[in-house]
XYZ file of C-alpha atoms in Angstrom:
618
model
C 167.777 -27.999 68.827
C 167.836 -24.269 67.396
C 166.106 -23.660 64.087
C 166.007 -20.680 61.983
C 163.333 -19.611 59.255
C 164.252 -17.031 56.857
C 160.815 -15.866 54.743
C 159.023 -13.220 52.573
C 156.061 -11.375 52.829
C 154.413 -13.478 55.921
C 151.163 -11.356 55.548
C 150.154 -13.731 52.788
C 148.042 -17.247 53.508
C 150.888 -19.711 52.060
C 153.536 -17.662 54.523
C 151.582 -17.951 57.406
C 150.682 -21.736 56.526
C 154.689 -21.992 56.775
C 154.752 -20.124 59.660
C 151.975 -22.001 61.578
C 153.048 -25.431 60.584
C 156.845 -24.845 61.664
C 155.702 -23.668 64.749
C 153.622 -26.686 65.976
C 156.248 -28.633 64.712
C 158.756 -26.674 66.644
C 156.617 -26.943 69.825
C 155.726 -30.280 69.643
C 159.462 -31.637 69.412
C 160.796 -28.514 71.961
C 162.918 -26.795 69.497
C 163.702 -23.300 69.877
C 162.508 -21.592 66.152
C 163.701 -17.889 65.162
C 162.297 -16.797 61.910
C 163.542 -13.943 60.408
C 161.574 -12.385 58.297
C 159.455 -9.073 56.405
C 156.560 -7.890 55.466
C 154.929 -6.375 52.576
C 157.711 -5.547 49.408
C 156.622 -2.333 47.676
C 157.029 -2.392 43.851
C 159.915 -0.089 43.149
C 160.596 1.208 46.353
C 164.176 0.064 46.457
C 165.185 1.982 49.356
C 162.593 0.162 51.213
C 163.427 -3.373 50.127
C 167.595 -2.161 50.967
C 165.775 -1.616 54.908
C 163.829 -4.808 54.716
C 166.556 -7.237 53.507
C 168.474 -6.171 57.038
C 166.655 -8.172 58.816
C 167.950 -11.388 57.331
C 171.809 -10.546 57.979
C 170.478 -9.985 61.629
C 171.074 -13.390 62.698
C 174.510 -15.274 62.958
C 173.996 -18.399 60.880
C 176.665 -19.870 63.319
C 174.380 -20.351 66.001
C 171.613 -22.385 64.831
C 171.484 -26.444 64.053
C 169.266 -26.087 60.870
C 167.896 -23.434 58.569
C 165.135 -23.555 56.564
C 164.808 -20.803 53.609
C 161.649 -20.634 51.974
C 163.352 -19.366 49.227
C 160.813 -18.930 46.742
C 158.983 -16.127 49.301
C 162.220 -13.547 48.302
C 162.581 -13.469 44.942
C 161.141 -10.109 43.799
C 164.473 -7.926 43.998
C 166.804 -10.576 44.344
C 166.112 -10.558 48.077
C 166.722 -14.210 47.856
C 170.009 -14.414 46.296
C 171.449 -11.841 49.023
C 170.343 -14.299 51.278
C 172.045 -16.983 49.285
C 175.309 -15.148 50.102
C 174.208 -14.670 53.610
C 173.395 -18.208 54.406
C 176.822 -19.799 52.657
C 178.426 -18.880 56.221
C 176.186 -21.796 58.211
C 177.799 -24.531 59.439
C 174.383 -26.746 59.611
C 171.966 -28.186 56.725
C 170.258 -25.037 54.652
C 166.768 -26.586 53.170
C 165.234 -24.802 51.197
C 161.420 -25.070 50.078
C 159.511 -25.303 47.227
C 162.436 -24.227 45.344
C 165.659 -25.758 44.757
C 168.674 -24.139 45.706
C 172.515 -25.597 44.397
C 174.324 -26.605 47.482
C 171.131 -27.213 49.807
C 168.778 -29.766 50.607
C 165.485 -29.192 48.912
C 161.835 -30.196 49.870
C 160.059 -29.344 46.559
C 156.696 -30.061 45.253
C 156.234 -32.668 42.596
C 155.106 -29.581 40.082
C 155.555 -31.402 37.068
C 153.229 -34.776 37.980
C 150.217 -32.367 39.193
C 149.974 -29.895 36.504
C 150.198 -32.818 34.296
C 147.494 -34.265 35.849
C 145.639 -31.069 35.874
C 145.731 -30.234 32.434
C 144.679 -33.883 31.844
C 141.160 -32.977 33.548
C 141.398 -30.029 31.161
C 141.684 -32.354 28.100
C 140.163 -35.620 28.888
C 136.903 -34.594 31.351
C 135.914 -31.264 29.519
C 137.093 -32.130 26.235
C 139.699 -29.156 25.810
C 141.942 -29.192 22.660
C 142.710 -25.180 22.790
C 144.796 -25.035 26.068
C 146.918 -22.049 27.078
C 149.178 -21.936 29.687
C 150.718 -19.049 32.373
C 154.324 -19.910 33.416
C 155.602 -18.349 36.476
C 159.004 -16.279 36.549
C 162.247 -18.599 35.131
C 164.470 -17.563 37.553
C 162.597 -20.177 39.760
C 163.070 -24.467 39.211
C 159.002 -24.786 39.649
C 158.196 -22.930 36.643
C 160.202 -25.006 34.551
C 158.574 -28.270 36.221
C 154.855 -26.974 35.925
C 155.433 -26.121 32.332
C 156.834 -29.431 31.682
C 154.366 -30.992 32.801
C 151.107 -28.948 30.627
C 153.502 -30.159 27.754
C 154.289 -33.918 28.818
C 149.881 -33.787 28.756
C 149.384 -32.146 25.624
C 151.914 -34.133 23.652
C 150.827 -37.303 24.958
C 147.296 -36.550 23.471
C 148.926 -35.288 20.489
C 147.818 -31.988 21.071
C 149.943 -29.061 19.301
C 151.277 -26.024 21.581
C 152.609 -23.067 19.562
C 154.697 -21.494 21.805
C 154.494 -17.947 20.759
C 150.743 -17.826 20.932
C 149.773 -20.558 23.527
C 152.178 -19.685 26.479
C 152.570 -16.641 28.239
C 155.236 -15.869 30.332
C 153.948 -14.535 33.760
C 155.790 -13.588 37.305
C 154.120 -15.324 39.796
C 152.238 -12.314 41.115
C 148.366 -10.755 40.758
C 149.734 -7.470 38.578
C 149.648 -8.637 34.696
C 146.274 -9.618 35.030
C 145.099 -7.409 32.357
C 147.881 -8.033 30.038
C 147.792 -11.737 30.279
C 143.880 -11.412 29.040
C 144.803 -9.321 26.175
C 147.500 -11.507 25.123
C 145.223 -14.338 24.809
C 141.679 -12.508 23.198
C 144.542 -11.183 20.245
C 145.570 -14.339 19.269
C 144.432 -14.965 15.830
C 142.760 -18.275 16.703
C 140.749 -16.357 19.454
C 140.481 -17.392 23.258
C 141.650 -20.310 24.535
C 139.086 -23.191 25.562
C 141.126 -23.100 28.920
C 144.106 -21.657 30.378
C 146.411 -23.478 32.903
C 147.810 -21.199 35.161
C 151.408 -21.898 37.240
C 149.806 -20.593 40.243
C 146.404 -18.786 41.865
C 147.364 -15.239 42.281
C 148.057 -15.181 38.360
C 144.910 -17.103 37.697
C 142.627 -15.174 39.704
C 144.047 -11.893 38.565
C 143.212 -13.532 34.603
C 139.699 -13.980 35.864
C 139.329 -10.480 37.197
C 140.694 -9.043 33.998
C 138.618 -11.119 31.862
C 135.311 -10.131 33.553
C 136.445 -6.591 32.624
C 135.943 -7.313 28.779
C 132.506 -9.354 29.254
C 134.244 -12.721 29.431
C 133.518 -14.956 31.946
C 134.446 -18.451 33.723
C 134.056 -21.399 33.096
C 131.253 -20.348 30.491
C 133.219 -18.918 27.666
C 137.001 -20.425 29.246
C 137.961 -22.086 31.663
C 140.781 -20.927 34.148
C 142.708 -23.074 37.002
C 145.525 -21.905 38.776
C 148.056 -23.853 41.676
C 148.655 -23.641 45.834
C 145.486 -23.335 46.614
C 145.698 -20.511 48.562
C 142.644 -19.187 50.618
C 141.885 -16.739 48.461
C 141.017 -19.598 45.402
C 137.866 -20.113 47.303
C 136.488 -17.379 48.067
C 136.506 -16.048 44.545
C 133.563 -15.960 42.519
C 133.925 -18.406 40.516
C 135.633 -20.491 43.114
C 138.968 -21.514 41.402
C 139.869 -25.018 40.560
C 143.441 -25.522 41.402
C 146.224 -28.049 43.251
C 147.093 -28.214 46.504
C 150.026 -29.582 48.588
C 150.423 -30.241 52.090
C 152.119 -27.312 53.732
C 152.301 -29.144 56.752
C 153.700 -32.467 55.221
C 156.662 -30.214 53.847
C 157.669 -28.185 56.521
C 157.963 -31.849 58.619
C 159.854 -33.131 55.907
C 162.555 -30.062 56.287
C 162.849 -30.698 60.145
C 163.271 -34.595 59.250
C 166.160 -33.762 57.114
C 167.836 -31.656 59.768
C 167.772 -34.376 62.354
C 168.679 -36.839 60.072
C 171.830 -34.925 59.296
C 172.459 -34.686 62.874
C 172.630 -39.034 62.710
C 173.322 -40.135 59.785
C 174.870 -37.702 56.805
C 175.828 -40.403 54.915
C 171.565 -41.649 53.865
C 170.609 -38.060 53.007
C 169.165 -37.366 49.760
C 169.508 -34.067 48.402
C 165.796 -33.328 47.023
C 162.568 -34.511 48.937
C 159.736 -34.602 46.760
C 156.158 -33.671 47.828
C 153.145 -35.116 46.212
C 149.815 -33.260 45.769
C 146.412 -33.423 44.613
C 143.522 -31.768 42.037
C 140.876 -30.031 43.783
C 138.130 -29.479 41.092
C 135.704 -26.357 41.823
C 133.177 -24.243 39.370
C 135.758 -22.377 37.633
C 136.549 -25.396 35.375
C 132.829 -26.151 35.405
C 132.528 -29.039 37.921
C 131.191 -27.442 41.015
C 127.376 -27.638 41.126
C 125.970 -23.864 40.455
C 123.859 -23.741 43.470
C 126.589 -25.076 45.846
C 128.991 -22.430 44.784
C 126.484 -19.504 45.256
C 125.982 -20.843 49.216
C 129.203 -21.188 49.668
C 130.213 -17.921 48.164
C 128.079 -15.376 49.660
C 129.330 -17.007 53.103
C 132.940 -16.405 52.443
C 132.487 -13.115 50.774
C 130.581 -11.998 53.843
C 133.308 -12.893 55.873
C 135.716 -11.784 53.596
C 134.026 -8.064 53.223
C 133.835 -7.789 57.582
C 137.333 -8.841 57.916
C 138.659 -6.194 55.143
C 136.338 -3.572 57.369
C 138.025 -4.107 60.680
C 141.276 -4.310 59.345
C 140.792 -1.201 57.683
C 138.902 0.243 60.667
C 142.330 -1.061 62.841
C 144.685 0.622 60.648
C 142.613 4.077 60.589
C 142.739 3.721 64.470
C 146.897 3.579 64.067
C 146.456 6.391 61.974
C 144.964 8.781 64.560
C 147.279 7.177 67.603
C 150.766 7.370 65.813
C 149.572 11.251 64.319
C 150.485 12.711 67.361
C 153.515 10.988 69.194
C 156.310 13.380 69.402
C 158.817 10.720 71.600
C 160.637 7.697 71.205
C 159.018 6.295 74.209
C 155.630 6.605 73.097
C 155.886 5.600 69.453
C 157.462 2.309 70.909
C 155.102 1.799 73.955
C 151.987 2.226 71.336
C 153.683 -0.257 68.731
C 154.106 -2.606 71.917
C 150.180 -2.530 73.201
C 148.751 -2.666 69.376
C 151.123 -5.809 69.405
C 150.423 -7.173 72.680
C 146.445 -6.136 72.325
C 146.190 -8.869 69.079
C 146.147 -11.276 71.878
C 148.454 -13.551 69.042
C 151.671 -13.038 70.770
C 152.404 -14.182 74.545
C 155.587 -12.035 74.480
C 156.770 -8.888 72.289
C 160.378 -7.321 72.752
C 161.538 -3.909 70.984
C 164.938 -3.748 70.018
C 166.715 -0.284 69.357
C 170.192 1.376 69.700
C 171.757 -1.831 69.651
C 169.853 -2.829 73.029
C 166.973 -4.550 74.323
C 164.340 -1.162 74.955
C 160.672 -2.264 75.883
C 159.266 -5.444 76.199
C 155.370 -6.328 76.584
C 153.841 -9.847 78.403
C 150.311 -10.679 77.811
C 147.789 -8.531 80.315
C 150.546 -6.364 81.811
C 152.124 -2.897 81.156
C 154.716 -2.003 78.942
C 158.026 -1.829 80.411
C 160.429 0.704 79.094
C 164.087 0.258 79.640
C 165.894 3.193 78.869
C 168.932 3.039 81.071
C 171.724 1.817 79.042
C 172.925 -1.437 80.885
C 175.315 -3.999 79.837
C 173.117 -7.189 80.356
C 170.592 -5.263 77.462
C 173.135 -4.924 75.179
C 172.284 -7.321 72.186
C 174.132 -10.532 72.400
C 176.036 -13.251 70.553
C 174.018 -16.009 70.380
C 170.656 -14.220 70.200
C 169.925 -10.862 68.569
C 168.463 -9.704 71.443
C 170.340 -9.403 74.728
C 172.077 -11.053 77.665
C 169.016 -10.746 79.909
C 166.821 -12.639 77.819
C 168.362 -14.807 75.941
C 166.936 -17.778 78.023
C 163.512 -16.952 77.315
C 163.351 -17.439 73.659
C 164.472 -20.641 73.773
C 161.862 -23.323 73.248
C 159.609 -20.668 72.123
C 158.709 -19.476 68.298
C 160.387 -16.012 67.965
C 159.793 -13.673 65.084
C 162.128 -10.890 64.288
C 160.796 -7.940 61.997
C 162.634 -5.154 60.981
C 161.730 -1.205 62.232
C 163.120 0.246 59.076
C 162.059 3.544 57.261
C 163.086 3.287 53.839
C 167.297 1.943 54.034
C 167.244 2.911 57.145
C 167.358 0.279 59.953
C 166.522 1.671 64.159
C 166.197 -1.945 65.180
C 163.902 -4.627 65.286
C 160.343 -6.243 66.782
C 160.443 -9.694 68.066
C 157.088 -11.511 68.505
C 157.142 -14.767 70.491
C 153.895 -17.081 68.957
C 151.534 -18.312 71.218
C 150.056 -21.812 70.037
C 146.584 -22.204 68.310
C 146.382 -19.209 66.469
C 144.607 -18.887 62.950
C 146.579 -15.966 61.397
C 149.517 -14.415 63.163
C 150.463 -11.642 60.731
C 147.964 -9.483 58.444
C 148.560 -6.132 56.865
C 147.788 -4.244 59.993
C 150.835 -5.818 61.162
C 153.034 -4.331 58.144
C 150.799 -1.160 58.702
C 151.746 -1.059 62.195
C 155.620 -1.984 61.013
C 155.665 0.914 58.319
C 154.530 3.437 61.158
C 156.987 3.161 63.723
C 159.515 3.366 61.194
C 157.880 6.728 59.804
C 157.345 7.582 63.208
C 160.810 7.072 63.733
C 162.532 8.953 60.985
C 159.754 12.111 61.618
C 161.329 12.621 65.390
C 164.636 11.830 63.971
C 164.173 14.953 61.547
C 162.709 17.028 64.155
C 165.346 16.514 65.942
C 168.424 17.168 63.982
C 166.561 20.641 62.837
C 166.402 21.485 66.767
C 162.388 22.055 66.616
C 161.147 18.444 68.644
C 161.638 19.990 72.028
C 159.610 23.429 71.046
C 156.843 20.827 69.063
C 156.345 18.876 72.265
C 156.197 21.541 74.266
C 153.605 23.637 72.371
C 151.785 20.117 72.345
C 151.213 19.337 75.624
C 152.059 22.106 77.651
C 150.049 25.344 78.307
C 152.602 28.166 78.102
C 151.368 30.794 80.956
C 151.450 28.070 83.347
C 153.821 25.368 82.459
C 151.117 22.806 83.397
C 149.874 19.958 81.020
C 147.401 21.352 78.105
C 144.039 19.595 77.817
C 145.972 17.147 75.179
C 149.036 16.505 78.083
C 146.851 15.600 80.343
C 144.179 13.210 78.397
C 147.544 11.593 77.389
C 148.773 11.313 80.637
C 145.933 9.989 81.586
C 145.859 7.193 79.590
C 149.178 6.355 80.626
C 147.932 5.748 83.920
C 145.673 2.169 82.551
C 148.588 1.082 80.494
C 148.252 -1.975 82.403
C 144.752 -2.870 80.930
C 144.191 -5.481 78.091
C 142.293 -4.335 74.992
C 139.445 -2.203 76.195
C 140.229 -0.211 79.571
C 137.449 -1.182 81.631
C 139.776 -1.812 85.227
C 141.207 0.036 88.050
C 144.778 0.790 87.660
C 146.667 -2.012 90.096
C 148.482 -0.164 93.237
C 146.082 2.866 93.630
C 142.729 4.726 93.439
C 142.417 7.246 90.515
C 140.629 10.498 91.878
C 140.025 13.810 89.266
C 139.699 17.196 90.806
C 137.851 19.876 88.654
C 139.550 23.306 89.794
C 138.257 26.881 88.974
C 139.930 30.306 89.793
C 137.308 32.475 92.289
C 137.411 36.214 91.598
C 139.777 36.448 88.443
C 136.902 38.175 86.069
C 137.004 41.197 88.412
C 140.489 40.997 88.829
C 141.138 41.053 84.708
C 137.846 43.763 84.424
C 139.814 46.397 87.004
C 143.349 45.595 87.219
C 143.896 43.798 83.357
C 144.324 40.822 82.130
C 148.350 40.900 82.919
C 147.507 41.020 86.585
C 144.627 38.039 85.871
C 147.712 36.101 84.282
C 150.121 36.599 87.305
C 146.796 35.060 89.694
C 146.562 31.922 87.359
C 150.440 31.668 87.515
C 149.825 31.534 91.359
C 146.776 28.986 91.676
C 149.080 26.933 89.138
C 152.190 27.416 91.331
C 149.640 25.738 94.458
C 148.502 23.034 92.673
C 152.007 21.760 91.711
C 153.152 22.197 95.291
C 150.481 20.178 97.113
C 150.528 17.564 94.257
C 152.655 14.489 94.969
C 155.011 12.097 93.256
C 153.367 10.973 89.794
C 150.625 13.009 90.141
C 149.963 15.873 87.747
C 147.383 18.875 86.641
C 146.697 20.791 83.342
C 145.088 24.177 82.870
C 142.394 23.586 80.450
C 140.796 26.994 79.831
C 141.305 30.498 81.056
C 140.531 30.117 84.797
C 140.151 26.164 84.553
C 142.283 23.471 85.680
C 142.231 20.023 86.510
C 144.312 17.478 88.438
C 144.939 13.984 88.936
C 145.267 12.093 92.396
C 146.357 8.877 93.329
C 145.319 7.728 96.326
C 147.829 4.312 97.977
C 145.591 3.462 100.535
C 141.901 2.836 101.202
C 142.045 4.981 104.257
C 143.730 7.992 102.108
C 141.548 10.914 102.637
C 139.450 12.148 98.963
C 139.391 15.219 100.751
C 143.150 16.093 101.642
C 144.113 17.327 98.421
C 141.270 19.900 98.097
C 141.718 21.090 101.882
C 145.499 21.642 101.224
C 144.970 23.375 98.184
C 142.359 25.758 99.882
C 144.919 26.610 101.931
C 148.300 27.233 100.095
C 145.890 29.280 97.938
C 144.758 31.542 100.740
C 148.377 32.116 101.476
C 149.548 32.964 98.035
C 146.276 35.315 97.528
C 147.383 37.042 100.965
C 150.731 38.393 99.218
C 148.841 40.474 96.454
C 147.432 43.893 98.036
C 145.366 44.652 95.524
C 143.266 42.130 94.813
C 142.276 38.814 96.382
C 141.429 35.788 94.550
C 140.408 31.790 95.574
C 139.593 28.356 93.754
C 136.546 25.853 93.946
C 137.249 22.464 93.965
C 135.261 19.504 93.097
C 136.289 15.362 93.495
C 134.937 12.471 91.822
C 136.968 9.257 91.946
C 137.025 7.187 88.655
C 136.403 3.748 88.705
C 137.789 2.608 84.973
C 138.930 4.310 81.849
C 135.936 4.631 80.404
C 134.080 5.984 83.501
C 136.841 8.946 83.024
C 134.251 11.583 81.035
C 131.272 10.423 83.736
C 133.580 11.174 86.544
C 134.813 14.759 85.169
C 131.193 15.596 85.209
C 130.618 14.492 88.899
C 133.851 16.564 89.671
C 132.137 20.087 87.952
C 129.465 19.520 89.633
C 131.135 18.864 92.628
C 133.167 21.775 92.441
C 129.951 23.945 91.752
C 128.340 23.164 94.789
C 131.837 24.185 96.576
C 131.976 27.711 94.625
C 127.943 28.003 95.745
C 129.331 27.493 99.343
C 132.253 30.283 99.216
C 129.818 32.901 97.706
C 127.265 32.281 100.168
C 129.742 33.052 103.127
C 130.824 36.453 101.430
């Protein structure tokens, strides 16, 4: 069976709970699951959100068995109800969760029995008569249902709710913090005794803002919020909220789908899900001391985890600053991907083809030639060649958008067993390539990329690599290592020659420096013709160059490359009458990437002890 997932902002917990559950699911029962989906939705950045919504109208609805929306994920900028439209073309059951949708099946959660029982606790256990209450946005079934439900409780204990003062009409998100607090401290009565939030991101946001004007929780109100999200406990204080079984819903969306595959005729439009109170310290029932252990432990891990993804996403920073090709944005997106160790197989999608693809522990491959079985295909928005290996597996499209504009698409196959698949480094790492993108794009259509790159990475007496060329080549060469490079390359022996012009300060002190520049031209015009196929040198400094040899064999001779250099330089020194010039050359073979800076040493010193040898035989 084929399944598709269409979803929000997957960097957040109760996304990736979706995301994690569906998949095991998925796994367990073999079905092939394509979620289509996006990343972080800047306020007000509508061009953005135009490039982010693409994603969605990637897939042909035609193609799968079931889709599940999770609807509710969207609804900032009407994402949702473009999906809506996008979705009426499926042949197969649409269920949507948490929210209900006219004209799909619906899991939902029963909203209206749990915040009734919530605000219960509120009234009965801590003796609240002053209750307040957050709804979430309208446009959503759940906010009716959780309001209902803080009313159904305080009418039943004959509590009065004046609407104007006692409810306040929130969005479902962590941004009107501050003006939910002052809504509440000007209310003529004063502050509430509690306030029942319609979700966690609203009530920790309240708490936040209220510790801003002195007021704190539970002592002078007390807050509680809904979906437990991970966040709820690792505030200070830890929030008391309700919490449904993500896992129990997403089965009971795949349940519907196969029993619409036997039996149409017993399926019942809405599903609901039951959930359950979990009391903490921020409604006062969570012993002090308990809270402070558990606290400090989760803000610890909390503060390390915020420092390496920050750390991660500097790192980007520096490694995306200086790519001036297509190739190399999209190989570097492909080993930050691949390096996260979360994904078992990553696939790059651009110009309407199937470009680069990634596999755990091996290199990137690029695949530039244009070639009909890469073209993307009918049945999977990816191509002809590899159609068969998505299915079964957990596939995740993203969008490579900058701004509106859409240059294709990542897909990340899941690998089983893993905490947290996507985090804001991924939507970092997302927003990059498509800035990346546009930046050579621009460069480009004002004719300037060509002269950028070449100023780059090329020295321009010579035509050789720069110092920046060549540490980039380089690294090229241990593309095939995982995460740190600590290996050989596989196939062949790395070896780095350290090469220094003999002779050229008396040649620039009697004859100028536009003869020293036509001797350099002539040790670089040797090195390039005893290099061989994929090797390659740089000039790194007026009479300085270096050069890269890859040796196929363990017989190949370390030596060969200086001898034949030695010599073609002789010759072309032979041809100027005025002047004669040589080069020293030193070896060191390097054992890993990160023995590179030990083994340019070896090779200067190497190559001193050769210059020490020519002046001693003048």
């Amino acid at each position: 069976m084929r399944l598709a997932l269409f979803i929000g902002n997957c960097t957040q917990s109760y996304e990736n709970e979706v995301i994690s559950a569906l998949h095991k699911i998925s796994r367990t029962r073999r079905y092939t699951l394509d979620i289509f989906a996006n990343t972080v939705v800047p306020d007000g950045d509508y061009l953005h959100i135009e490039g982010l919504k693409k994603v969605f109208g990637l897939s042909n609805v035609g193609n799968y068995d079931g889709i599940i929306s999770a609807d509710d994920t969207m609804h900032n900028y009407d994402i949702n109800l473009d999906l809506r439209k996008h979705l009426r073309g499926a042949s197969c059951p649409v269920v949507c969760l948490r929210n209900s949708v006219d004209g799909c099946y619906n899991v939902v959660f029963d909203d209206r029995q749990e915040m009734y029982n919530m605000t219960k606790h509120i009234i009965y256990d801590h003796k609240c008569k002053d209750i307040g209450f957050v709804t979430g946005t309208f446009a959503l079934d759940d906010t009716t249902n959780r309001l209902s439900g803080y009313m159904d409780a305080m009418l039943e204990a004959g509590l009065i709710i004046d609407e104007d003062t006692d409810i306040f009409h929130g969005n479902y998100w962590n941004n009107q913090g501050d003006e939910t607090a002052e809504f509440f401290m000007n209310r003529e009565k004063g502050l509430p005794e509690a306030i029942i939030c319609s979700n966690d991101y609203m009530a920790l946001a309240l708490i936040d803002s209220l510790k801003k004007q002195g007021i704190h929780c539970p002592e002078d109100v007390i807050v509680t919020g809904l979906d437990n999200v991970p966040e709820s406990s690792e505030n200070i204080p830890m929030l008391t909220t309700i919490d449904f079984d993500v896992t129990e819903m997403c089965g009971a969306a795949i349940d519907i789908i196969e029993q619409y595959h036997v039996d149409l005729t017993r399926l019942k439009k809405k599903k609901h899900i039951r959930g359950k109170c979990i009391y903490r310290s921020s409604c006062g029932c969570m012993n002090l001391n308990d809270v402070l252990v558990q606290n400090y432990e989760m803000m610890r891990d909390i503060i390390t985890e915020e420092h390496n993804n920050a750390v991660q996403c500097v790192h980007m920073n520096m490694q995306f600053g200086s790519v001036l090709d297509m190739n190399e944005c999209v190989r570097r997106a492909l080993k930050l991907f691949r390096n996260t160790n979360r994904y078992s197989h990553i696939y790059a999608i651009l110009k309407n083809q199937l470009y680069a693809e990634a596999e755990e522990y091996k290199k990137v491959s690029l695949l530039e030639t244009p070639s009909k079985d890469l073209e993307v295909s009918t049945p999977y928005p990816i191509s002809k060649a590899r159609d068969k290996q998505l299915e079964g597996n957990t596939n995740v499209f993203f969008p490579i958008n900058c701004q509106d504009e859409l240059y294709g698409y990542f897909v990340l196959q899941l690998k089983d067993d893993i905490p947290q698949y996507f985090d804001v480094v991924t939507a970092q790492l997302l927003i990059m390539v498509g800035n990346t993108l546009k930046k050579l794009e621009l460069l480009s259509l004002q004719g300037e990329l060509e002269d950028i790159k070449m100023l780059y990475q090329q020295d321009p007496l010579t035509g050789l690599y720069n110092r920046r060329g060549f540490e980039n080549r380089i690294r090229e060469l241990y593309e095939t290592e995982h995460g740190d490079e600590t290996t050989e390359p596989e196939n062949f022996r790395v070896v780095f020659s350290s090469i220094d012009v003999d002779g050229l300060k008396t040649i620039n002190d009697n004859y100028g420096h536009f003869e020293g520049d036509r001797a350099i031209k002539a040790v670089a015009d040797c090195i390039r013709e005893v290099l061989k196929e994929n090797e390659f040198a740089a000039r790194i400094g007026g009479d300085e160059f270096c050069a890269t040899i890859l040796l196929q064999n363990e017989s190949d001779d370390i030596n060969e490359f200086r001898e034949k250099l030695y010599d073609a330089v002789h010759k072309a020194s032979s041809r100027f009458t005025k002047y004669s010039f040589g080069v020293s050359v030193g070896l060191a073979e390097i054992s890993s990437y990160r023995s590179i800076l030990e083994g340019m040493k070896e090779a200067d010193k190497d190559m001193y002890r050769e210059k020490k040898k020519h002046h001693s035989k003048r």
